[in-house]
Coordinates of C-alpha atoms and ligand atoms in Angstrom, one line a residue:
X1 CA -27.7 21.0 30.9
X2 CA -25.3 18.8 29.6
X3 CA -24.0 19.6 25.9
X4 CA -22.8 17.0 23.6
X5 CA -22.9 14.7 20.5
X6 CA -25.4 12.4 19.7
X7 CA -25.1 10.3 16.7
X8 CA -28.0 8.7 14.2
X9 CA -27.0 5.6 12.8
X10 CA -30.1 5.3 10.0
X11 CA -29.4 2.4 7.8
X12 CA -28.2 -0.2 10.5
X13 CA -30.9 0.4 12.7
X14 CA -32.9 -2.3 9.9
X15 CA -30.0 -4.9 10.2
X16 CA -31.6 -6.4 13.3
X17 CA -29.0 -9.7 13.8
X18 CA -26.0 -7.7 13.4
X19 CA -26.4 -4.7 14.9
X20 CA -24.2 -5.8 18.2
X21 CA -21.1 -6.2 15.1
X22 CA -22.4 -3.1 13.6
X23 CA -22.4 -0.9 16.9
X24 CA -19.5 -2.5 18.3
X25 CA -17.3 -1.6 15.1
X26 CA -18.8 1.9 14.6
X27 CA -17.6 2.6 18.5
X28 CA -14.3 1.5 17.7
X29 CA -13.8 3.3 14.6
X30 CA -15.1 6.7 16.6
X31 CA -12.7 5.9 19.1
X32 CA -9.9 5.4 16.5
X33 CA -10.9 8.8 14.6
X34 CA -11.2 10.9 18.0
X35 CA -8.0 9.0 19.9
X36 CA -6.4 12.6 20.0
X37 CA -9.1 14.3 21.6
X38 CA -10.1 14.1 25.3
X39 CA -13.3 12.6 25.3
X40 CA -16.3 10.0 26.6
X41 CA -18.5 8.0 24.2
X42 CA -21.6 6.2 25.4
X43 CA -24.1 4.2 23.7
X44 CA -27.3 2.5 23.8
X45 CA -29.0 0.7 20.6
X46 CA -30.3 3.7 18.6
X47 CA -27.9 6.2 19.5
X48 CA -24.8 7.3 20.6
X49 CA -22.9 10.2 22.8
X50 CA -20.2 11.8 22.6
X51 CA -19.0 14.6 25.3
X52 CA -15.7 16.5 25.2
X53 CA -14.8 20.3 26.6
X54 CA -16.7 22.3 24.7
X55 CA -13.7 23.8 22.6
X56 CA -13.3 20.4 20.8
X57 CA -16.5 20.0 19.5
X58 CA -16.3 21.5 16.0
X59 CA -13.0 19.6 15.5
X60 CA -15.2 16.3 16.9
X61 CA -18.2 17.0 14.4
X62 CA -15.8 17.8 11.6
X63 CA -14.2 14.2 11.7
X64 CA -17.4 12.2 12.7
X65 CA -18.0 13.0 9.1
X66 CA -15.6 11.2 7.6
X67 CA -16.8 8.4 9.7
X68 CA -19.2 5.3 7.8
X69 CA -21.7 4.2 9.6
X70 CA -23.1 7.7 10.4
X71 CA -26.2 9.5 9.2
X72 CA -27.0 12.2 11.9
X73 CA -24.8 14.4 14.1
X74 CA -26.6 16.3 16.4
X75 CA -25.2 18.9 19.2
X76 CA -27.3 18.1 21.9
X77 CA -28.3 19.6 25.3
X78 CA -29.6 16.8 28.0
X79 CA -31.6 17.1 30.8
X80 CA -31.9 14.2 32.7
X81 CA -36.1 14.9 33.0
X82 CA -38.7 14.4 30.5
X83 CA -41.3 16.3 32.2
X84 CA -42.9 18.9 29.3
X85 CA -42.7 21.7 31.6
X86 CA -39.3 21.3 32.5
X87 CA -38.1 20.8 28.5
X88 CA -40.2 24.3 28.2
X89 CA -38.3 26.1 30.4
X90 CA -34.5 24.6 29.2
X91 CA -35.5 25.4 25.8
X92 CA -36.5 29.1 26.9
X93 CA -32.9 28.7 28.3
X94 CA -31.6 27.7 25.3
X95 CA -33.3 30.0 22.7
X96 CA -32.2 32.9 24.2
X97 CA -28.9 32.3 22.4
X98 CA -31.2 32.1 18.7
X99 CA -32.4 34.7 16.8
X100 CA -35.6 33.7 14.6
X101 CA -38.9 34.6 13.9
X102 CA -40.4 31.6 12.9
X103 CA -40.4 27.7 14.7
X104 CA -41.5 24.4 14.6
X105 CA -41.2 22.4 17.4
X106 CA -40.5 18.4 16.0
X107 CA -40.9 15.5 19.0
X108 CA -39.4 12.2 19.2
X109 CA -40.5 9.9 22.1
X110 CA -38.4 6.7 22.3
X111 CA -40.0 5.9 25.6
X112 CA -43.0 4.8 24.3
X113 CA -44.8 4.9 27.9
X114 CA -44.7 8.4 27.9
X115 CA -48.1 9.8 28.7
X116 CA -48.2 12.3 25.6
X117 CA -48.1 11.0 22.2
X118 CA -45.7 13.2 20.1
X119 CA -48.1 15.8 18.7
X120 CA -49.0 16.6 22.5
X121 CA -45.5 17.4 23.5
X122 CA -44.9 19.7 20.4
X123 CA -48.2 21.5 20.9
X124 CA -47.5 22.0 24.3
X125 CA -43.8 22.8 24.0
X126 CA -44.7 25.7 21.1
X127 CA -47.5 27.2 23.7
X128 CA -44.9 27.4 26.0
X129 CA -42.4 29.8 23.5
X130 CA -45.2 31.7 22.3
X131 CA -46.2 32.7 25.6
X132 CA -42.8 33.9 26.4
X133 CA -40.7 34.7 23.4
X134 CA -42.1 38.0 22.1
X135 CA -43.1 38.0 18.0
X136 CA -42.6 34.8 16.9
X137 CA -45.0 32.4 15.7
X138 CA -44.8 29.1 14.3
X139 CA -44.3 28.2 10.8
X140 CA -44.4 23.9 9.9
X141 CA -42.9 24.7 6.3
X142 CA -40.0 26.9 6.1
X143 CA -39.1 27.6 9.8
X144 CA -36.4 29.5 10.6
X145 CA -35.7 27.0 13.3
X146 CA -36.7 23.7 14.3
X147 CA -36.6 22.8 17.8
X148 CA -36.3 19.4 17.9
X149 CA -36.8 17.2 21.1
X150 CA -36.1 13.9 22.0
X151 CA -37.6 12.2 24.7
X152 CA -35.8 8.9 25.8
X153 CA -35.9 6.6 28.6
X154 CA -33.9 8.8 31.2
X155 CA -33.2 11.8 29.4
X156 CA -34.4 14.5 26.8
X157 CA -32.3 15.8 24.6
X158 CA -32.8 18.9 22.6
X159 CA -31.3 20.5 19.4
X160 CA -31.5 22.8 16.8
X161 CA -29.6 21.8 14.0
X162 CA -28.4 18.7 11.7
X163 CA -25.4 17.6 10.1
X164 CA -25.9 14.9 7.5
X165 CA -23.3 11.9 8.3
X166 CA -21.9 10.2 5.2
X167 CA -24.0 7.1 5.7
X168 CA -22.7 3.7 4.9
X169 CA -21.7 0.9 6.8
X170 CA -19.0 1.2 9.7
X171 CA -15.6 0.6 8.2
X172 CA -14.4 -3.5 8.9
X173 CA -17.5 -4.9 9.7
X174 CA -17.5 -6.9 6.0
X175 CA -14.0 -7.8 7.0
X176 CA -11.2 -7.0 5.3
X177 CA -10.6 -6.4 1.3
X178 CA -7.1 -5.0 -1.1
X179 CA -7.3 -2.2 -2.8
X180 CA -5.2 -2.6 -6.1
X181 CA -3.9 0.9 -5.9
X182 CA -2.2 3.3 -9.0
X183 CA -1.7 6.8 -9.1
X184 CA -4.5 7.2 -11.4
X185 CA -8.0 8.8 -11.0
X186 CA -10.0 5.7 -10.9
X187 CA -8.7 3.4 -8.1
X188 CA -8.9 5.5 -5.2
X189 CA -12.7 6.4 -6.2
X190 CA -13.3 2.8 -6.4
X191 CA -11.3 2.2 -2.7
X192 CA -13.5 4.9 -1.3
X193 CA -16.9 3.3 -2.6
X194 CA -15.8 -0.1 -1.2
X195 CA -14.8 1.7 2.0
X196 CA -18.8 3.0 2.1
X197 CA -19.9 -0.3 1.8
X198 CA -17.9 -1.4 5.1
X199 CA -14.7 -3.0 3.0
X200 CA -11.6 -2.2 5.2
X201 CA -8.8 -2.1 2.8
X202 CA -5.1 -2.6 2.7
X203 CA -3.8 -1.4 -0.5
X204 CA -0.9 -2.8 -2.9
X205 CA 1.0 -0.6 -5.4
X206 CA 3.5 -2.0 -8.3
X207 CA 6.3 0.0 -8.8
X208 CA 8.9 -0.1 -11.5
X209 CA 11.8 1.8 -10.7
X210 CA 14.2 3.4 -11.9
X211 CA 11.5 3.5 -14.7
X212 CA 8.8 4.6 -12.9
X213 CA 9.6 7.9 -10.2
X214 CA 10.1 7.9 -6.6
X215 CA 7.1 11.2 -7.6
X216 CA 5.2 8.5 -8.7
X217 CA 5.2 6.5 -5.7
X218 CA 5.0 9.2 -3.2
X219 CA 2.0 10.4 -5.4
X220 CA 0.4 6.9 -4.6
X221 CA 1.4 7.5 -0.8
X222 CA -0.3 10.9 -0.7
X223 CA -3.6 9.0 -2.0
X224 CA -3.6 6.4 0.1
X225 CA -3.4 8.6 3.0
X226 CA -6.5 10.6 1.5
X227 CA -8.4 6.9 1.4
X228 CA -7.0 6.4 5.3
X229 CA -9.5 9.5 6.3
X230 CA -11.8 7.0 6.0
X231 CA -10.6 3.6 6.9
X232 CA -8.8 4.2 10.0
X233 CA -5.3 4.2 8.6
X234 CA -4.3 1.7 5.7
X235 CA -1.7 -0.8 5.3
X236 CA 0.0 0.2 1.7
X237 CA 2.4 -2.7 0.2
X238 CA 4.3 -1.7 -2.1
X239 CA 6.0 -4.7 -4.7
X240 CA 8.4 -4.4 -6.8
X241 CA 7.5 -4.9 -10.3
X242 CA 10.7 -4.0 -12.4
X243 CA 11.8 -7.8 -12.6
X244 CA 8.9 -9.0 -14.1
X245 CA 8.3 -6.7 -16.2
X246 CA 11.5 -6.4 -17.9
X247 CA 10.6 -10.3 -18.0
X248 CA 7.4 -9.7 -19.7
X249 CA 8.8 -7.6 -21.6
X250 CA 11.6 -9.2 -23.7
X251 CA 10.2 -12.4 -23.8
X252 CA 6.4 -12.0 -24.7
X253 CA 4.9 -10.5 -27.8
X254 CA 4.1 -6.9 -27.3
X255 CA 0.4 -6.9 -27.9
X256 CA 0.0 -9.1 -24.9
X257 CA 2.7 -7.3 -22.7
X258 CA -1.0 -5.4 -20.1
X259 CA -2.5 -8.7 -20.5
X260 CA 0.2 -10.9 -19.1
X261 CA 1.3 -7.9 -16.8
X262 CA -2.0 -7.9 -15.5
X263 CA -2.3 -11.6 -15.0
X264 CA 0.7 -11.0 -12.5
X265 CA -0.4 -8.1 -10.7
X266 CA -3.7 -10.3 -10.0
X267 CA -1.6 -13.0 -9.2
X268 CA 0.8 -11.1 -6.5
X269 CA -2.3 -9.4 -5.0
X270 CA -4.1 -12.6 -4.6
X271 CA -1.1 -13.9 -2.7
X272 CA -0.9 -10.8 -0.4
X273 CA -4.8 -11.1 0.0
X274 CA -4.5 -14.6 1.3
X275 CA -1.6 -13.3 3.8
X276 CA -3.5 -10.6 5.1
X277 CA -7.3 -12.4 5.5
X278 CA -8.6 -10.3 2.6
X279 CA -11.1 -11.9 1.2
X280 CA -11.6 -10.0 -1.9
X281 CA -9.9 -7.5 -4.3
X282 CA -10.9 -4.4 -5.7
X283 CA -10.0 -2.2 -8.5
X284 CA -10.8 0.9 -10.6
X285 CA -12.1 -1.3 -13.8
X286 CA -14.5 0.0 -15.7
X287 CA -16.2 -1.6 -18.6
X288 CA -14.4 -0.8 -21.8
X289 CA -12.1 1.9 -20.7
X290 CA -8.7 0.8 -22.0
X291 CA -7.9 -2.7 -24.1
X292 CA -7.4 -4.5 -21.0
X293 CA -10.9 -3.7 -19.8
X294 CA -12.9 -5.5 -22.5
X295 CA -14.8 -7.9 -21.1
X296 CA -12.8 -10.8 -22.8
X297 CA -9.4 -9.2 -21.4
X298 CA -11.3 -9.0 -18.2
X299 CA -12.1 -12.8 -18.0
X300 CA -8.4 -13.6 -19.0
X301 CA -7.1 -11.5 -16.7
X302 CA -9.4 -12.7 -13.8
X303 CA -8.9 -16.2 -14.8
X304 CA -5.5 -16.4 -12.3
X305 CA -7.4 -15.8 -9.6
X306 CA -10.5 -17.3 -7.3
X307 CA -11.4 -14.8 -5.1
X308 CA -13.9 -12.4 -5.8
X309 CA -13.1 -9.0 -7.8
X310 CA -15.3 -6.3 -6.5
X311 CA -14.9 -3.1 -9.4
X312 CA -17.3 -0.7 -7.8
X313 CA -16.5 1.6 -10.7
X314 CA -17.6 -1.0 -13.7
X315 CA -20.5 0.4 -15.1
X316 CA -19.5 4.4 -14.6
X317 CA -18.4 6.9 -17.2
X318 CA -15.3 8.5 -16.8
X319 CA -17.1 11.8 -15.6
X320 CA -19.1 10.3 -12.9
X321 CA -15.6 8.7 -11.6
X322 CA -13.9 12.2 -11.6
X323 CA -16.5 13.6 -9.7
X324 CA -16.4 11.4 -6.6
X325 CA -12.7 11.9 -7.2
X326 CA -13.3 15.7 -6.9
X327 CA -15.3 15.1 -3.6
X328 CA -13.0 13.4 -2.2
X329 CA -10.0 15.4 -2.9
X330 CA -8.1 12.8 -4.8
X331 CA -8.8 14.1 -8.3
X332 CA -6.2 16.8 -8.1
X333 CA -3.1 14.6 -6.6
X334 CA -4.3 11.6 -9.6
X335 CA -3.9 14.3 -12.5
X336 CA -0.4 14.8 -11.5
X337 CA 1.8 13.9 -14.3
X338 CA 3.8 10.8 -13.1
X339 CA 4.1 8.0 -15.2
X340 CA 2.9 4.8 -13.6
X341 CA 4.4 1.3 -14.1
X342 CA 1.5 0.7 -16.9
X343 CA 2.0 3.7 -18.9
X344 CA 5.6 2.8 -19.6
X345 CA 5.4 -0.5 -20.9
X346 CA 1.9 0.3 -23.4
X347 CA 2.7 -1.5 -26.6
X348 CA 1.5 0.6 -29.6
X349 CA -1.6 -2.6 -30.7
X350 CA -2.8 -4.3 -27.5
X351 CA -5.3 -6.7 -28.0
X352 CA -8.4 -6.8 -27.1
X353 CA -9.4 -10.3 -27.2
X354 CA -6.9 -12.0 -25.4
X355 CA -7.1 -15.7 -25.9
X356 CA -6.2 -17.4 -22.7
X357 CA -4.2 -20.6 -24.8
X358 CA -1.6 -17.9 -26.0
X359 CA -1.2 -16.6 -22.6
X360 CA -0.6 -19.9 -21.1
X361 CA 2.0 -20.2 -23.8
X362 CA 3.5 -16.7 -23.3
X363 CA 3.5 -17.5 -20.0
X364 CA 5.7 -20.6 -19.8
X365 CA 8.6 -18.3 -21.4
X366 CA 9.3 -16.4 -18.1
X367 CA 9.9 -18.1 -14.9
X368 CA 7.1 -16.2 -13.2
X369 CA 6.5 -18.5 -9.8
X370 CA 9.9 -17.3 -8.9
X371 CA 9.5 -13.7 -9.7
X372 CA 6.6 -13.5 -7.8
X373 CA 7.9 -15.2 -4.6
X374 CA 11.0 -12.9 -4.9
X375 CA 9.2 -9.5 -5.4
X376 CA 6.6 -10.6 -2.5
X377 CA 9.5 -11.3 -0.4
X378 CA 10.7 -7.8 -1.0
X379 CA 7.9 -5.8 -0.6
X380 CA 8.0 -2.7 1.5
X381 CA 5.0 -2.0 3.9
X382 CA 3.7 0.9 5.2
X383 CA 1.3 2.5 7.6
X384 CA -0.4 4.9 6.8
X385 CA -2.0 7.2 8.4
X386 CA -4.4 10.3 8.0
X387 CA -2.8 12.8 10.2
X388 CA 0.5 11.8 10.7
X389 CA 2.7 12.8 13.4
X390 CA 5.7 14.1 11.4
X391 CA 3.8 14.0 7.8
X392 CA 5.8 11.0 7.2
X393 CA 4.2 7.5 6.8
X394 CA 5.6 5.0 9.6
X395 CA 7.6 1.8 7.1
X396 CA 6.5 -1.4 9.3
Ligands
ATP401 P1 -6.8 5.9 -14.8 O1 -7.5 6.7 -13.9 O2 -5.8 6.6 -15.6 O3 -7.6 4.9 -15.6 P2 -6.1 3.6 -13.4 O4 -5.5 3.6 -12.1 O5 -7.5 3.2 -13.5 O6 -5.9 5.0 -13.9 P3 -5.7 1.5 -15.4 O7 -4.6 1.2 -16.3 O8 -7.0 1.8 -15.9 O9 -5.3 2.7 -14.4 O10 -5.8 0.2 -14.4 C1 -6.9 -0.4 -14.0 C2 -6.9 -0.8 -12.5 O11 -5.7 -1.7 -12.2 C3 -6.6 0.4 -11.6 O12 -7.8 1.1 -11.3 C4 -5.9 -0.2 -10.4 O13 -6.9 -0.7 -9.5 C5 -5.1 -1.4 -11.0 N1 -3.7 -0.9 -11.2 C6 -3.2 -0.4 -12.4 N2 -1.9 -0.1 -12.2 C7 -1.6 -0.4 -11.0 C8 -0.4 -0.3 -10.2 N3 0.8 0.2 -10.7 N4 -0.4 -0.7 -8.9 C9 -1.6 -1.2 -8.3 N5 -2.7 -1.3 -9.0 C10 -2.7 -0.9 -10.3
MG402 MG1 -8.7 3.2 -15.3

């Protein structure tokens, strides 16, 4: 008996004209996640196999849950047989390793010309364990153990335990997407939740030094690599925003200073988007949280831009957002107390109606186009990665 992994893909089993994309990305993403370990992965439409040496197989399970795309992870023994007597006596095998009292046996038949319908495999499979496990007896409620077995087209494959997957969709295959990324609690939530959806992300950070820290940045760093768990390493570019600022910042009238700062950051990422084939950006806007996310400061802002915003965290409550951030372990490197490019330059009165007029006005004060082109020109990119080598990120 042959152990190994076998992998439930749930959701993407229903998106019939893509699955070839959907498989062919998810295999590629395993592959990236388990590049380290010595193994084999196989696949046919509804599931995939993963064997290694059996020492690797906790480390195996323990990052196929990181992995979108996923909704079952099974250790597996298979037999190449399906003949009911044969699974009874490999599960005897098996069972003698499990202590229980109490079983029910749940069958699966892929190979639908199979001469026993499901029910008939299960009832024959529990009178072979009752005949030969002393005191046990079956219990279809609260088992202490469910046998399950899987009969496919050359194989069977038995188990006796699930791990959930974290669902989703694999990482890439709705292209490619950039993360807007601060050191705050909300944008790596919001990363992660476009991640889930599929989104692969690069990520851009503004930086002002010397008024915002080198902490600062390295805290931004530390999150990305927490967001690269999941995406297969990410691409972080970091800009340069002390110029502009400073720009912004003597020239305009202070109660527009995070409107028209905004308006640039949109502006740069927009720019890098269109470099790196992202078609979209994302944020950690949520409705009403600070001046610049009323919804009239929202349509200024977006106004510079064409592509599609995508603010997965828009309509939650602060709480909700610091929970995902707590599950995903960001929430504690977020509350460190770094000041961030936008926390520096707060006036004491932002608006919160923006009028777009003034900030065409405003605008033509600073000569922006130029300060752009330079700080893009400038930007540092890095590539970063979940377990890196020497815990450093690799600069590109
Ligand atoms: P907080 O959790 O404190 O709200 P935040 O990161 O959401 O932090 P906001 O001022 O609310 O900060 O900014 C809204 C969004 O704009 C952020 O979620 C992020 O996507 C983007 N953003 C803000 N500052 C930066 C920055 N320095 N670099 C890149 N993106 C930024
Ligand atoms: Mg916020």
């Amino acid at each position: 008996m042959q152990k190994m992994v076998m992998l439930k893909y749930g959701e993407l089993s229903t998106k019939k004209g893509n699955i070839g994309l959907f498989l062919n990305t998810l295999k590629e993403n395993i592959k990236g996640s388990l590049k380290d370990i010595d193994c084999d992965i196989r696949f046919d439409k509804g599931r995939m196999f993963i064997l290694s040496k059996e020492e690797n197989y906790e480390e195996v399970t323990n990052r196929l849950q990181n992995i979108f795309g996923i909704h079952e992870i099974d250790i597996v023994y298979e037999i190449k047989e399906n003949k009911v007597e044969k699974i009874g006596q490999s599960l005897l095998e098996l069972l003698k390793n499990y202590e229980f009292k109490t079983f029910k046996v749940v069958t699966k038949r892929s190979d639908k010309r199979y001469p026993l319908t499901s029910m008939e495999v299960s009832r024959f499979i529990g009178g072979v364990l009752l005949k030969n496990i002393p005191e046990i007896k079956v219990d279809v409620h609260n088992p202490d153990i469910y046998v399950n077995v899987e009969i496919r087209n050359d194989a069977t494959y038995l188990y006796f335990e699930k791990i959930f997957g974290i669902g989703g969709y694999p990482v890439g295959v709705l292209g490619k997407g950039l993360l807007m990324l601060s050191g705050g609690i909300d944008s790596p939530v919001a990363g992660y939740m476009a991640i889930k959806r599929g989104v692969k992300l690069e990520a851009v950070y503004f930086e002002s030094p010397p008024h915002t820290s080198i902490e600062a940045k390295n805290k931004v760093i530390s999150l990305a690599r927490k967001l690269a768990l999941y995406n297969n390493d990410i691409k972080l570019h970091i800009i340069n925003f002390t110029e502009i600022q400073e720009a912004i910042y003597k020239n305009i009238p202070h109660e527009y200073l995070i409107t028209i700062m905004r308006r640039m950051m949109y502006r740069i990422s927009a720019k890098i988007a269109g470099n790196v084939n992202a078609k979209v950006l994302v944020n950690g806007e949520s409705i009403g949280q600070v001046a610049s996310q009323t919804l009239t400061s929202m349509s200024v802002i977006n106004e510079v831009v064409k592509m599609p915003v995508i603010r997965p965290l828009a309509c939650f409550d602060k709480l909700e957002i610091i929970e995902i951030a707590k599950k995903i372990d960001t929430y504690e490197t977020s509350i460190l107390p770094f000041e961030d490019c936008c926390t520096i330059f707060v006036p004491k009165h932002p608006v919160i109606n923006p009028e777009l007029e003034l900030c065409y006005q405003y605008e033509k004060l600073i000569a922006y186009e130029d300060l752009i082109n330079k700080a893009l020109k400038n930007q540092e990119i890095m590539k970063i990665s979940a377990t890196p080598k020497n815990n450093y990120a690799d600069i590109l």
